[in-house]
mmCIF file of C-alpha atoms and ligand atoms in Angstrom:
data_model
loop_
_atom_site.group_PDB
_atom_site.id
_atom_site.type_symbol
_atom_site.label_atom_id
_atom_site.label_comp_id
_atom_site.label_asym_id
_atom_site.label_seq_id
_atom_site.Cartn_x
_atom_site.Cartn_y
_atom_site.Cartn_z
ATOM 1 C CA MET A 1 0.000 0.000 0.000
ATOM 2 C CA ALA A 2 1.119 3.513 -0.504
ATOM 3 C CA ARG A 3 1.144 7.168 0.207
ATOM 4 C CA ILE A 4 -0.190 9.515 -2.503
ATOM 5 C CA GLU A 5 1.265 12.977 -2.943
ATOM 6 C CA MET A 6 -0.005 15.760 -5.175
ATOM 7 C CA GLU A 7 2.077 18.895 -5.648
ATOM 8 C CA HIS A 8 0.801 22.029 -7.355
ATOM 9 C CA VAL A 9 -1.581 20.039 -9.492
ATOM 10 C CA THR A 10 -3.667 22.112 -11.882
ATOM 11 C CA LYS A 11 -5.993 21.323 -14.737
ATOM 12 C CA GLN A 12 -7.259 23.607 -17.436
ATOM 13 C CA PHE A 13 -9.734 22.734 -20.128
ATOM 14 C CA GLY A 14 -8.996 25.405 -22.708
ATOM 15 C CA ALA A 15 -9.123 28.695 -20.851
ATOM 16 C CA THR A 16 -11.044 27.316 -17.883
ATOM 17 C CA SER A 17 -9.205 26.261 -14.730
ATOM 18 C CA VAL A 18 -11.110 23.419 -13.128
ATOM 19 C CA VAL A 19 -8.427 22.343 -10.639
ATOM 20 C CA ARG A 20 -6.139 24.980 -9.164
ATOM 21 C CA ASP A 21 -2.912 24.321 -7.306
ATOM 22 C CA VAL A 22 -3.933 21.238 -5.370
ATOM 23 C CA ASN A 23 -1.392 20.104 -2.780
ATOM 24 C CA LEU A 24 -2.288 16.973 -0.916
ATOM 25 C CA ASP A 25 -0.423 14.350 1.056
ATOM 26 C CA VAL A 26 -2.519 11.238 1.542
ATOM 27 C CA LYS A 27 -0.950 8.973 4.109
ATOM 28 C CA ASP A 28 -0.427 5.272 3.656
ATOM 29 C CA ARG A 29 -3.666 3.415 4.571
ATOM 30 C CA GLU A 30 -5.585 6.639 5.010
ATOM 31 C CA PHE A 31 -9.231 6.996 3.959
ATOM 32 C CA LEU A 32 -9.351 10.514 2.571
ATOM 33 C CA VAL A 33 -12.592 12.040 1.307
ATOM 34 C CA LEU A 34 -12.863 14.740 -1.354
ATOM 35 C CA LEU A 35 -16.082 16.616 -0.647
ATOM 36 C CA GLY A 36 -17.618 19.386 -2.703
ATOM 37 C CA PRO A 37 -20.549 20.433 -4.876
ATOM 38 C CA SER A 38 -21.092 19.294 -8.436
ATOM 39 C CA GLY A 39 -18.501 20.634 -10.838
ATOM 40 C CA CYS A 40 -15.856 21.534 -8.227
ATOM 41 C CA GLY A 41 -13.269 19.231 -9.813
ATOM 42 C CA LYS A 42 -13.452 16.040 -7.724
ATOM 43 C CA THR A 43 -13.635 13.566 -10.594
ATOM 44 C CA THR A 44 -10.977 15.451 -12.527
ATOM 45 C CA ILE A 45 -8.588 15.077 -9.566
ATOM 46 C CA LEU A 46 -9.230 11.330 -9.346
ATOM 47 C CA ARG A 47 -8.783 10.932 -13.082
ATOM 48 C CA MET A 48 -5.450 12.756 -12.956
ATOM 49 C CA ILE A 49 -4.253 10.480 -10.139
ATOM 50 C CA ALA A 50 -5.380 7.455 -12.151
ATOM 51 C CA GLY A 51 -3.645 8.796 -15.252
ATOM 52 C CA LEU A 52 -6.891 8.964 -17.245
ATOM 53 C CA GLU A 53 -6.522 12.732 -17.555
ATOM 54 C CA THR A 54 -3.287 14.661 -18.074
ATOM 55 C CA MET A 55 -2.302 17.410 -15.645
ATOM 56 C CA SER A 56 -1.728 20.916 -16.937
ATOM 57 C CA GLU A 57 0.889 21.395 -14.257
ATOM 58 C CA GLY A 58 2.123 19.622 -11.171
ATOM 59 C CA ARG A 59 3.404 16.322 -9.966
ATOM 60 C CA ILE A 60 1.798 13.197 -8.529
ATOM 61 C CA SER A 61 3.590 10.423 -6.728
ATOM 62 C CA ILE A 62 2.239 7.147 -5.458
ATOM 63 C CA GLY A 63 4.294 5.281 -2.902
ATOM 64 C CA ASP A 64 7.293 7.591 -3.422
ATOM 65 C CA ARG A 65 7.283 6.855 -7.156
ATOM 66 C CA ASP A 66 6.668 9.801 -9.476
ATOM 67 C CA VAL A 67 3.812 8.606 -11.674
ATOM 68 C CA SER A 68 3.168 11.895 -13.463
ATOM 69 C CA ASP A 69 4.176 10.462 -16.818
ATOM 70 C CA LEU A 70 3.133 6.853 -16.310
ATOM 71 C CA ALA A 71 0.296 5.182 -18.191
ATOM 72 C CA PRO A 72 -2.786 4.293 -16.086
ATOM 73 C CA LYS A 73 -1.956 0.590 -16.132
ATOM 74 C CA ASP A 74 1.469 1.251 -14.633
ATOM 75 C CA ARG A 75 0.191 3.282 -11.671
ATOM 76 C CA ASP A 76 -1.005 0.308 -9.644
ATOM 77 C CA ILE A 77 -4.315 1.764 -8.546
ATOM 78 C CA ALA A 78 -7.897 0.549 -8.797
ATOM 79 C CA MET A 79 -10.748 2.892 -9.489
ATOM 80 C CA VAL A 80 -14.381 2.290 -8.538
ATOM 81 C CA PHE A 81 -16.913 4.400 -10.383
ATOM 82 C CA GLN A 82 -20.499 5.332 -9.758
ATOM 83 C CA ASN A 83 -21.471 3.511 -12.951
ATOM 84 C CA TYR A 84 -19.687 0.305 -12.258
ATOM 85 C CA ALA A 85 -20.784 -1.508 -15.458
ATOM 86 C CA LEU A 86 -20.435 -5.181 -14.677
ATOM 87 C CA TYR A 87 -20.244 -7.650 -17.548
ATOM 88 C CA PRO A 88 -23.851 -8.868 -17.753
ATOM 89 C CA HIS A 89 -23.075 -12.231 -19.358
ATOM 90 C CA MET A 90 -20.409 -13.162 -16.788
ATOM 91 C CA THR A 91 -20.967 -14.648 -13.359
ATOM 92 C CA VAL A 92 -20.068 -12.709 -10.235
ATOM 93 C CA PHE A 93 -16.956 -14.850 -9.936
ATOM 94 C CA GLU A 94 -15.820 -14.031 -13.465
ATOM 95 C CA ASN A 95 -16.624 -10.356 -13.050
ATOM 96 C CA ILE A 96 -14.436 -10.179 -9.962
ATOM 97 C CA ALA A 97 -11.737 -12.324 -11.568
ATOM 98 C CA PHE A 98 -11.676 -10.386 -14.837
ATOM 99 C CA SER A 99 -8.647 -8.176 -14.265
ATOM 100 C CA LEU A 100 -6.680 -11.114 -12.861
ATOM 101 C CA ARG A 101 -7.422 -13.179 -15.968
ATOM 102 C CA THR A 102 -6.189 -10.409 -18.257
ATOM 103 C CA ARG A 103 -2.991 -10.363 -16.208
ATOM 104 C CA LYS A 104 -2.602 -14.094 -16.557
ATOM 105 C CA VAL A 105 -2.650 -14.717 -12.831
ATOM 106 C CA PRO A 106 -2.612 -18.512 -12.199
ATOM 107 C CA GLN A 107 -6.016 -20.136 -11.655
ATOM 108 C CA ALA A 108 -5.308 -21.243 -8.076
ATOM 109 C CA GLU A 109 -4.326 -17.702 -7.103
ATOM 110 C CA ILE A 110 -7.419 -16.287 -8.833
ATOM 111 C CA GLU A 111 -9.642 -18.644 -6.868
ATOM 112 C CA ARG A 112 -7.909 -17.758 -3.635
ATOM 113 C CA ARG A 113 -8.224 -13.998 -4.140
ATOM 114 C CA VAL A 114 -11.801 -14.049 -5.440
ATOM 115 C CA SER A 115 -12.962 -16.234 -2.544
ATOM 116 C CA ALA A 116 -11.269 -13.999 -0.002
ATOM 117 C CA ALA A 117 -12.817 -10.857 -1.524
ATOM 118 C CA ALA A 118 -16.249 -12.467 -1.838
ATOM 119 C CA GLU A 119 -16.035 -13.575 1.779
ATOM 120 C CA SER A 120 -15.263 -10.113 3.125
ATOM 121 C CA LEU A 121 -17.940 -8.537 0.894
ATOM 122 C CA GLY A 122 -20.624 -11.042 1.865
ATOM 123 C CA LEU A 123 -20.860 -12.298 -1.726
ATOM 124 C CA ALA A 124 -19.704 -15.870 -1.194
ATOM 125 C CA GLN A 125 -23.127 -17.383 -1.913
ATOM 126 C CA TYR A 126 -23.656 -15.339 -5.089
ATOM 127 C CA LEU A 127 -20.511 -16.207 -7.018
ATOM 128 C CA GLN A 128 -22.349 -18.217 -9.685
ATOM 129 C CA ARG A 129 -25.086 -15.630 -10.273
ATOM 130 C CA ARG A 130 -25.165 -13.062 -13.066
ATOM 131 C CA PRO A 131 -25.372 -9.346 -12.275
ATOM 132 C CA ARG A 132 -29.076 -9.110 -13.207
ATOM 133 C CA GLU A 133 -29.839 -11.634 -10.444
ATOM 134 C CA LEU A 134 -28.361 -9.304 -7.801
ATOM 135 C CA SER A 135 -29.665 -6.270 -5.923
ATOM 136 C CA GLY A 136 -28.112 -2.862 -6.517
ATOM 137 C CA GLY A 137 -26.097 -3.092 -3.318
ATOM 138 C CA GLN A 138 -24.802 -6.542 -4.203
ATOM 139 C CA ARG A 139 -23.770 -5.327 -7.650
ATOM 140 C CA GLN A 140 -21.942 -2.435 -6.078
ATOM 141 C CA ARG A 141 -20.073 -4.879 -3.880
ATOM 142 C CA VAL A 142 -19.085 -6.920 -6.930
ATOM 143 C CA ALA A 143 -17.578 -3.734 -8.363
ATOM 144 C CA LEU A 144 -15.646 -3.273 -5.120
ATOM 145 C CA GLY A 145 -14.565 -6.899 -5.282
ATOM 146 C CA ARG A 146 -13.114 -6.322 -8.725
ATOM 147 C CA ALA A 147 -10.984 -3.539 -7.285
ATOM 148 C CA ILE A 148 -9.910 -5.408 -4.153
ATOM 149 C CA VAL A 149 -8.637 -8.563 -5.870
ATOM 150 C CA ARG A 150 -6.136 -6.539 -7.819
ATOM 151 C CA GLN A 151 -4.399 -5.671 -4.527
ATOM 152 C CA PRO A 152 -3.500 -2.229 -5.806
ATOM 153 C CA ALA A 153 -1.323 0.341 -4.075
ATOM 154 C CA ALA A 154 -4.375 2.584 -3.717
ATOM 155 C CA PHE A 155 -8.103 2.785 -4.331
ATOM 156 C CA LEU A 156 -9.834 5.698 -5.993
ATOM 157 C CA MET A 157 -13.595 5.768 -5.529
ATOM 158 C CA ASP A 158 -15.862 8.183 -7.352
ATOM 159 C CA GLU A 159 -19.267 8.418 -5.660
ATOM 160 C CA PRO A 160 -19.520 4.628 -5.583
ATOM 161 C CA LEU A 161 -22.706 4.598 -3.496
ATOM 162 C CA SER A 162 -24.680 7.341 -5.165
ATOM 163 C CA ASN A 163 -27.070 5.147 -7.111
ATOM 164 C CA LEU A 164 -28.120 3.110 -4.095
ATOM 165 C CA ASP A 165 -31.236 4.000 -2.117
ATOM 166 C CA ALA A 166 -30.807 5.758 1.224
ATOM 167 C CA LYS A 167 -30.994 2.670 3.409
ATOM 168 C CA LEU A 168 -28.657 0.603 1.285
ATOM 169 C CA ARG A 169 -26.273 3.510 1.059
ATOM 170 C CA ALA A 170 -26.038 3.756 4.834
ATOM 171 C CA GLN A 171 -25.481 0.013 5.073
ATOM 172 C CA THR A 172 -22.868 -0.134 2.312
ATOM 173 C CA ARG A 173 -21.125 2.852 3.888
ATOM 174 C CA ILE A 174 -20.553 0.815 7.032
ATOM 175 C CA GLU A 175 -19.415 -2.189 5.009
ATOM 176 C CA LEU A 176 -16.957 -0.085 3.028
ATOM 177 C CA LYS A 177 -15.520 1.311 6.197
ATOM 178 C CA ARG A 178 -15.135 -2.153 7.711
ATOM 179 C CA LEU A 179 -13.578 -3.355 4.484
ATOM 180 C CA HIS A 180 -11.086 -0.520 4.562
ATOM 181 C CA GLU A 181 -10.092 -1.495 8.076
ATOM 182 C CA GLN A 182 -9.595 -5.061 6.875
ATOM 183 C CA VAL A 183 -7.871 -4.445 3.554
ATOM 184 C CA GLY A 184 -6.169 -1.269 4.704
ATOM 185 C CA GLY A 185 -5.686 0.241 1.254
ATOM 186 C CA THR A 186 -4.944 3.922 0.870
ATOM 187 C CA THR A 187 -8.238 5.303 -0.408
ATOM 188 C CA ILE A 188 -9.355 8.576 -1.948
ATOM 189 C CA TYR A 189 -13.125 8.695 -1.898
ATOM 190 C CA VAL A 190 -15.108 11.317 -3.779
ATOM 191 C CA THR A 191 -18.571 12.432 -2.735
ATOM 192 C CA HIS A 192 -20.829 15.461 -2.633
ATOM 193 C CA ASP A 193 -22.664 13.944 0.326
ATOM 194 C CA GLN A 194 -21.503 15.542 3.560
ATOM 195 C CA VAL A 195 -22.820 12.682 5.696
ATOM 196 C CA GLU A 196 -20.753 10.183 3.735
ATOM 197 C CA ALA A 197 -17.713 12.409 4.065
ATOM 198 C CA MET A 198 -18.126 12.983 7.787
ATOM 199 C CA THR A 199 -18.811 9.357 8.665
ATOM 200 C CA MET A 200 -16.187 7.727 6.456
ATOM 201 C CA GLY A 201 -13.217 10.034 6.156
ATOM 202 C CA SER A 202 -10.210 9.980 8.444
ATOM 203 C CA ARG A 203 -9.663 13.394 6.864
ATOM 204 C CA VAL A 204 -11.910 15.422 4.597
ATOM 205 C CA VAL A 205 -10.866 17.833 1.855
ATOM 206 C CA VAL A 206 -13.550 20.398 1.077
ATOM 207 C CA MET A 207 -13.334 21.648 -2.523
ATOM 208 C CA HIS A 208 -14.964 24.637 -4.177
ATOM 209 C CA ASP A 209 -14.439 25.798 -7.751
ATOM 210 C CA GLY A 210 -11.309 23.702 -8.181
ATOM 211 C CA VAL A 211 -9.694 25.070 -5.020
ATOM 212 C CA MET A 212 -9.056 23.142 -1.805
ATOM 213 C CA GLN A 213 -10.745 25.075 0.973
ATOM 214 C CA GLN A 214 -9.797 23.009 4.004
ATOM 215 C CA VAL A 215 -8.159 19.709 4.846
ATOM 216 C CA ASP A 216 -9.059 18.486 8.296
ATOM 217 C CA THR A 217 -10.639 15.756 10.374
ATOM 218 C CA PRO A 218 -14.440 15.609 10.115
ATOM 219 C CA GLU A 219 -14.644 17.150 13.596
ATOM 220 C CA GLY A 220 -12.294 19.957 12.595
ATOM 221 C CA ILE A 221 -14.247 20.725 9.434
ATOM 222 C CA TYR A 222 -17.462 20.945 11.442
ATOM 223 C CA ALA A 223 -16.237 22.837 14.480
ATOM 224 C CA ARG A 224 -13.516 25.010 12.955
ATOM 225 C CA PRO A 225 -14.458 25.866 9.361
ATOM 226 C CA VAL A 226 -11.964 28.206 7.719
ATOM 227 C CA ASN A 227 -14.567 30.099 5.733
ATOM 228 C CA LEU A 228 -18.276 30.522 5.119
ATOM 229 C CA PHE A 229 -18.286 28.077 2.233
ATOM 230 C CA VAL A 230 -17.008 25.213 4.397
ATOM 231 C CA ALA A 231 -19.230 26.256 7.303
ATOM 232 C CA GLY A 232 -22.296 26.197 5.065
ATOM 233 C CA PHE A 233 -21.451 22.995 3.242
ATOM 234 C CA VAL A 234 -21.416 20.705 6.288
ATOM 235 C CA GLY A 235 -24.126 20.371 8.913
ATOM 236 C CA THR A 236 -27.882 19.737 8.749
ATOM 237 C CA PRO A 237 -29.754 21.934 9.364
ATOM 238 C CA ALA A 238 -27.214 24.383 8.000
ATOM 239 C CA ILE A 239 -25.256 26.769 10.195
ATOM 240 C CA ASN A 240 -27.047 30.081 10.880
ATOM 241 C CA VAL A 241 -25.376 32.953 9.073
ATOM 242 C CA VAL A 242 -26.376 36.348 10.396
ATOM 243 C CA PRO A 243 -25.046 39.852 9.703
ATOM 244 C CA ALA A 244 -23.623 41.442 12.858
ATOM 245 C CA ALA A 245 -21.251 44.159 14.021
ATOM 246 C CA THR A 246 -18.787 44.538 16.832
ATOM 247 C CA GLN A 247 -19.318 47.594 18.990
ATOM 248 C CA ALA A 248 -17.471 48.551 22.145
ATOM 249 C CA GLY A 249 -16.661 44.971 23.066
ATOM 250 C CA THR A 250 -20.033 43.436 22.347
ATOM 251 C CA LEU A 251 -21.500 41.763 19.317
ATOM 252 C CA VAL A 252 -24.566 43.522 17.960
ATOM 253 C CA VAL A 253 -27.071 41.305 16.188
ATOM 254 C CA GLU A 254 -30.252 42.876 14.852
ATOM 255 C CA GLY A 255 -29.886 45.749 17.290
ATOM 256 C CA GLN A 256 -29.453 43.425 20.270
ATOM 257 C CA ARG A 257 -26.239 42.971 22.205
ATOM 258 C CA LEU A 258 -24.422 39.721 22.873
ATOM 259 C CA PRO A 259 -21.584 39.932 25.395
ATOM 260 C CA MET A 260 -18.512 38.334 23.902
ATOM 261 C CA ASP A 261 -14.757 38.609 24.231
ATOM 262 C CA LEU A 262 -13.831 40.440 21.038
ATOM 263 C CA SER A 263 -10.352 41.502 22.117
ATOM 264 C CA PHE A 264 -8.833 39.625 19.170
ATOM 265 C CA LEU A 265 -10.386 42.133 16.777
ATOM 266 C CA SER A 266 -8.962 45.564 16.201
ATOM 267 C CA GLY A 267 -11.693 48.140 16.346
ATOM 268 C CA ASP A 268 -15.362 47.966 15.508
ATOM 269 C CA GLN A 269 -16.380 46.346 12.280
ATOM 270 C CA ARG A 270 -19.160 44.596 10.452
ATOM 271 C CA VAL A 271 -18.889 40.801 10.595
ATOM 272 C CA VAL A 272 -20.864 37.679 9.746
ATOM 273 C CA LEU A 273 -21.898 35.589 12.719
ATOM 274 C CA GLY A 274 -21.984 31.821 12.211
ATOM 275 C CA VAL A 275 -23.814 29.768 14.828
ATOM 276 C CA ARG A 276 -24.777 26.095 14.561
ATOM 277 C CA PRO A 277 -28.448 25.225 15.269
ATOM 278 C CA GLU A 278 -27.399 23.143 18.302
ATOM 279 C CA ASP A 279 -25.768 26.217 19.818
ATOM 280 C CA VAL A 280 -29.036 28.142 19.849
ATOM 281 C CA HIS A 281 -30.805 27.235 23.093
ATOM 282 C CA LEU A 282 -34.393 27.640 24.159
ATOM 283 C CA ASP A 283 -34.327 25.590 27.364
ATOM 284 C CA ARG A 284 -34.680 27.207 30.770
ATOM 285 C CA HIS A 285 -31.539 25.563 32.043
ATOM 286 C CA PHE A 286 -29.233 27.206 29.503
ATOM 287 C CA LEU A 287 -30.997 30.551 29.817
ATOM 288 C CA ALA A 288 -30.624 30.479 33.603
ATOM 289 C CA GLU A 289 -26.911 29.798 33.318
ATOM 290 C CA HIS A 290 -26.278 32.365 30.604
ATOM 291 C CA PRO A 291 -28.759 35.138 31.313
ATOM 292 C CA ASP A 292 -26.889 37.723 29.205
ATOM 293 C CA ALA A 293 -26.044 35.802 26.064
ATOM 294 C CA VAL A 294 -29.548 36.040 24.683
ATOM 295 C CA LEU A 295 -31.516 37.416 21.759
ATOM 296 C CA ARG A 296 -35.241 37.965 21.604
ATOM 297 C CA GLY A 297 -37.326 36.729 18.725
ATOM 298 C CA GLN A 298 -40.525 35.152 17.552
ATOM 299 C CA VAL A 299 -41.116 31.519 16.606
ATOM 300 C CA ARG A 300 -41.981 31.143 12.932
ATOM 301 C CA LEU A 301 -41.828 27.403 12.397
ATOM 302 C CA VAL A 302 -41.669 24.280 14.557
ATOM 303 C CA GLU A 303 -40.647 21.043 12.840
ATOM 304 C CA PRO A 304 -40.907 17.933 15.035
ATOM 305 C CA MET A 305 -38.300 15.383 13.918
ATOM 306 C CA GLY A 306 -39.256 12.649 16.364
ATOM 307 C CA HIS A 307 -36.181 12.809 18.563
ATOM 308 C CA GLU A 308 -35.857 16.606 18.494
ATOM 309 C CA LYS A 309 -37.476 19.725 17.079
ATOM 310 C CA ILE A 310 -36.107 22.167 14.542
ATOM 311 C CA VAL A 311 -37.359 25.629 15.394
ATOM 312 C CA THR A 312 -37.040 28.661 13.138
ATOM 313 C CA ILE A 313 -37.041 31.946 15.018
ATOM 314 C CA GLU A 314 -37.267 35.397 13.531
ATOM 315 C CA VAL A 315 -34.889 37.899 15.113
ATOM 316 C CA GLY A 316 -35.366 41.265 13.453
ATOM 317 C CA GLU A 317 -34.665 40.776 9.759
ATOM 318 C CA SER A 318 -32.825 37.525 10.363
ATOM 319 C CA ALA A 319 -34.010 33.979 10.945
ATOM 320 C CA LEU A 320 -32.185 31.549 13.213
ATOM 321 C CA THR A 321 -32.668 27.809 13.347
ATOM 322 C CA ALA A 322 -32.439 26.008 16.667
ATOM 323 C CA ARG A 323 -32.212 22.274 17.344
ATOM 324 C CA VAL A 324 -34.003 21.677 20.583
ATOM 325 C CA ALA A 325 -35.097 18.754 22.714
ATOM 326 C CA ASN A 326 -38.517 17.263 22.100
ATOM 327 C CA GLU A 327 -39.673 18.440 25.521
ATOM 328 C CA TRP A 328 -39.589 22.042 24.403
ATOM 329 C CA ASN A 329 -43.228 22.806 23.705
ATOM 330 C CA GLY A 330 -43.304 26.328 22.331
ATOM 331 C CA VAL A 331 -45.608 27.205 19.479
ATOM 332 C CA ARG A 332 -45.669 29.364 16.387
ATOM 333 C CA ASP A 333 -45.794 33.164 16.897
ATOM 334 C CA GLU A 334 -44.670 32.814 20.501
ATOM 335 C CA ASN A 335 -42.113 35.359 21.682
ATOM 336 C CA VAL A 336 -39.003 33.597 22.908
ATOM 337 C CA THR A 337 -35.611 34.265 24.410
ATOM 338 C CA LEU A 338 -32.793 32.469 22.577
ATOM 339 C CA GLY A 339 -29.611 31.601 24.385
ATOM 340 C CA ILE A 340 -26.558 31.779 22.123
ATOM 341 C CA ASP A 341 -23.554 29.698 23.122
ATOM 342 C CA VAL A 342 -21.062 32.452 22.356
ATOM 343 C CA ALA A 343 -18.152 30.164 23.188
ATOM 344 C CA ARG A 344 -18.987 28.134 20.094
ATOM 345 C CA VAL A 345 -19.834 30.775 17.512
ATOM 346 C CA THR A 346 -17.619 31.764 14.594
ATOM 347 C CA LEU A 347 -17.115 35.217 13.121
ATOM 348 C CA PHE A 348 -16.356 35.670 9.438
ATOM 349 C CA ASP A 349 -15.087 38.585 7.388
ATOM 350 C CA VAL A 350 -17.960 40.374 5.640
ATOM 351 C CA ASP A 351 -16.139 40.682 2.319
ATOM 352 C CA THR A 352 -14.076 37.523 2.039
ATOM 353 C CA GLY A 353 -16.054 35.059 4.171
ATOM 354 C CA VAL A 354 -12.798 34.009 5.816
ATOM 355 C CA VAL A 355 -12.903 33.179 9.515
ATOM 356 C CA LEU A 356 -11.888 36.085 11.758
ATOM 357 C CA ALA A 357 -11.161 34.300 14.973
ATOM 358 C CA ARG A 358 -12.704 31.883 17.319
ATOM 359 C CA HIS A 359 -13.540 31.713 20.945
ATOM 360 C CA SER A 360 -12.736 28.829 23.138
ATOM 361 C CA ALA A 361 -14.678 28.587 26.337
HETATM 362 N N1 ATP B 1 -13.358 17.101 -20.853
HETATM 363 C C1 ATP B 1 -13.762 18.276 -20.344
HETATM 364 N N2 ATP B 1 -13.743 19.403 -21.074
HETATM 365 C C2 ATP B 1 -14.124 20.587 -20.568
HETATM 366 N N3 ATP B 1 -14.540 20.766 -19.318
HETATM 367 C C3 ATP B 1 -14.588 19.681 -18.521
HETATM 368 C C4 ATP B 1 -14.209 18.383 -18.983
HETATM 369 N N4 ATP B 1 -14.348 17.517 -17.962
HETATM 370 C C5 ATP B 1 -14.811 18.234 -16.920
HETATM 371 N N5 ATP B 1 -14.954 19.526 -17.246
HETATM 372 C C6 ATP B 1 -15.401 20.607 -16.350
HETATM 373 O O1 ATP B 1 -14.564 20.628 -15.224
HETATM 374 C C7 ATP B 1 -15.283 20.933 -14.054
HETATM 375 C C8 ATP B 1 -15.026 19.886 -13.004
HETATM 376 O O2 ATP B 1 -15.611 18.675 -13.414
HETATM 377 P P1 ATP B 1 -15.591 17.370 -12.512
HETATM 378 O O3 ATP B 1 -16.221 16.279 -13.278
HETATM 379 O O4 ATP B 1 -14.221 17.149 -11.994
HETATM 380 O O5 ATP B 1 -16.539 17.814 -11.305
HETATM 381 P P2 ATP B 1 -17.076 16.981 -10.058
HETATM 382 O O6 ATP B 1 -16.642 17.714 -8.846
HETATM 383 O O7 ATP B 1 -16.654 15.564 -10.196
HETATM 384 O O8 ATP B 1 -18.645 17.126 -10.202
HETATM 385 P P3 ATP B 1 -19.826 16.057 -9.940
HETATM 386 O O9 ATP B 1 -20.073 16.058 -8.469
HETATM 387 O O10 ATP B 1 -20.980 16.629 -10.699
HETATM 388 O O11 ATP B 1 -19.382 14.728 -10.470
HETATM 389 C C9 ATP B 1 -16.734 21.048 -14.464
HETATM 390 O O12 ATP B 1 -17.060 22.412 -14.568
HETATM 391 C C10 ATP B 1 -16.782 20.364 -15.803
HETATM 392 O O13 ATP B 1 -17.763 20.935 -16.625
HETATM 393 MG MG1 MG B 2 -17.710 13.790 -10.491
#
């Protein structure tokens, strides 16, 4: 298995830059996730690593070997696509064995590797079936099996679960993770699904318009976003983004004052306040403990989710979403006091969206 390094990798299609100066060091055995909206360059990055697309500039090495000029077949990586296209006329066994046959691997070795892969993928009893006799999830696992038996230096996966239904996707996600722990292959996994990224990645790279925004652990991405794009891309419901201003050591939000240590800022300025829905509190307990860190507003929407409620509260011209316990029994149009956990909020620059500084309680 192997480490993957990208240095100053760029890609232009004609005059359009779709990948700009990507620098990435994927550790041996790591499960790294590339996360970003459609068109941000995720597939292009994978294809450049695989050698299916040329770089405009930059260098890629796999396992300390510069592969920049190597043909795809010489890079020793296996790619799993969203459209995994199994051979319909071949059995599961032959589909998984296909790449080994083309490499003239001896029959005994083929049988050994295919059985081992089928075992770990829960496909052992389906080896004689054809793809049309399998469920979508089983077919997806056959595609994974094809990649695993090659024992490549690294796996590249491009939204491999996206055409499974929600339940199967959650299940296959867990299986993939378990498989990675077993097989241990260095993996770069592409998705636009933040839940997939957060649950699977040892580290997550958030991409936007061909530019890496942040490389961090899932926890780091969520709790310490470097800019508004990252903050808004992860988390459901989304982070609250509210215009605010600093004034004489307090944060002014919709004409109301929140006490906050703003000593890290020089002078008064307009800012953007970012606060996660779970850091907006409506319960008596929080309000009693933090009597000053409050805003006043009016409930506009209550959405019961079963285990919690999502409450939208109008504060002046802004709306804030709160995630509250089921026991909270406020109703629409009710005037409420919202406790803001100021130790966990983030302030962003009005013009650039870049994080200004952060408080730690
Ligand atoms: N062969 C090509 N010629 C011109 N532009 C291309 C080509 N391939 C991709 N692009 C453009 O490059 C950008 C990045 O595409 P890419 O497929 O890498 O995005 P992505 O992040 O994988 O998106 P998605 O989530 O939709 O799969 C897009 O704007 C796309 O239109
Ligand atoms: Mg893509």
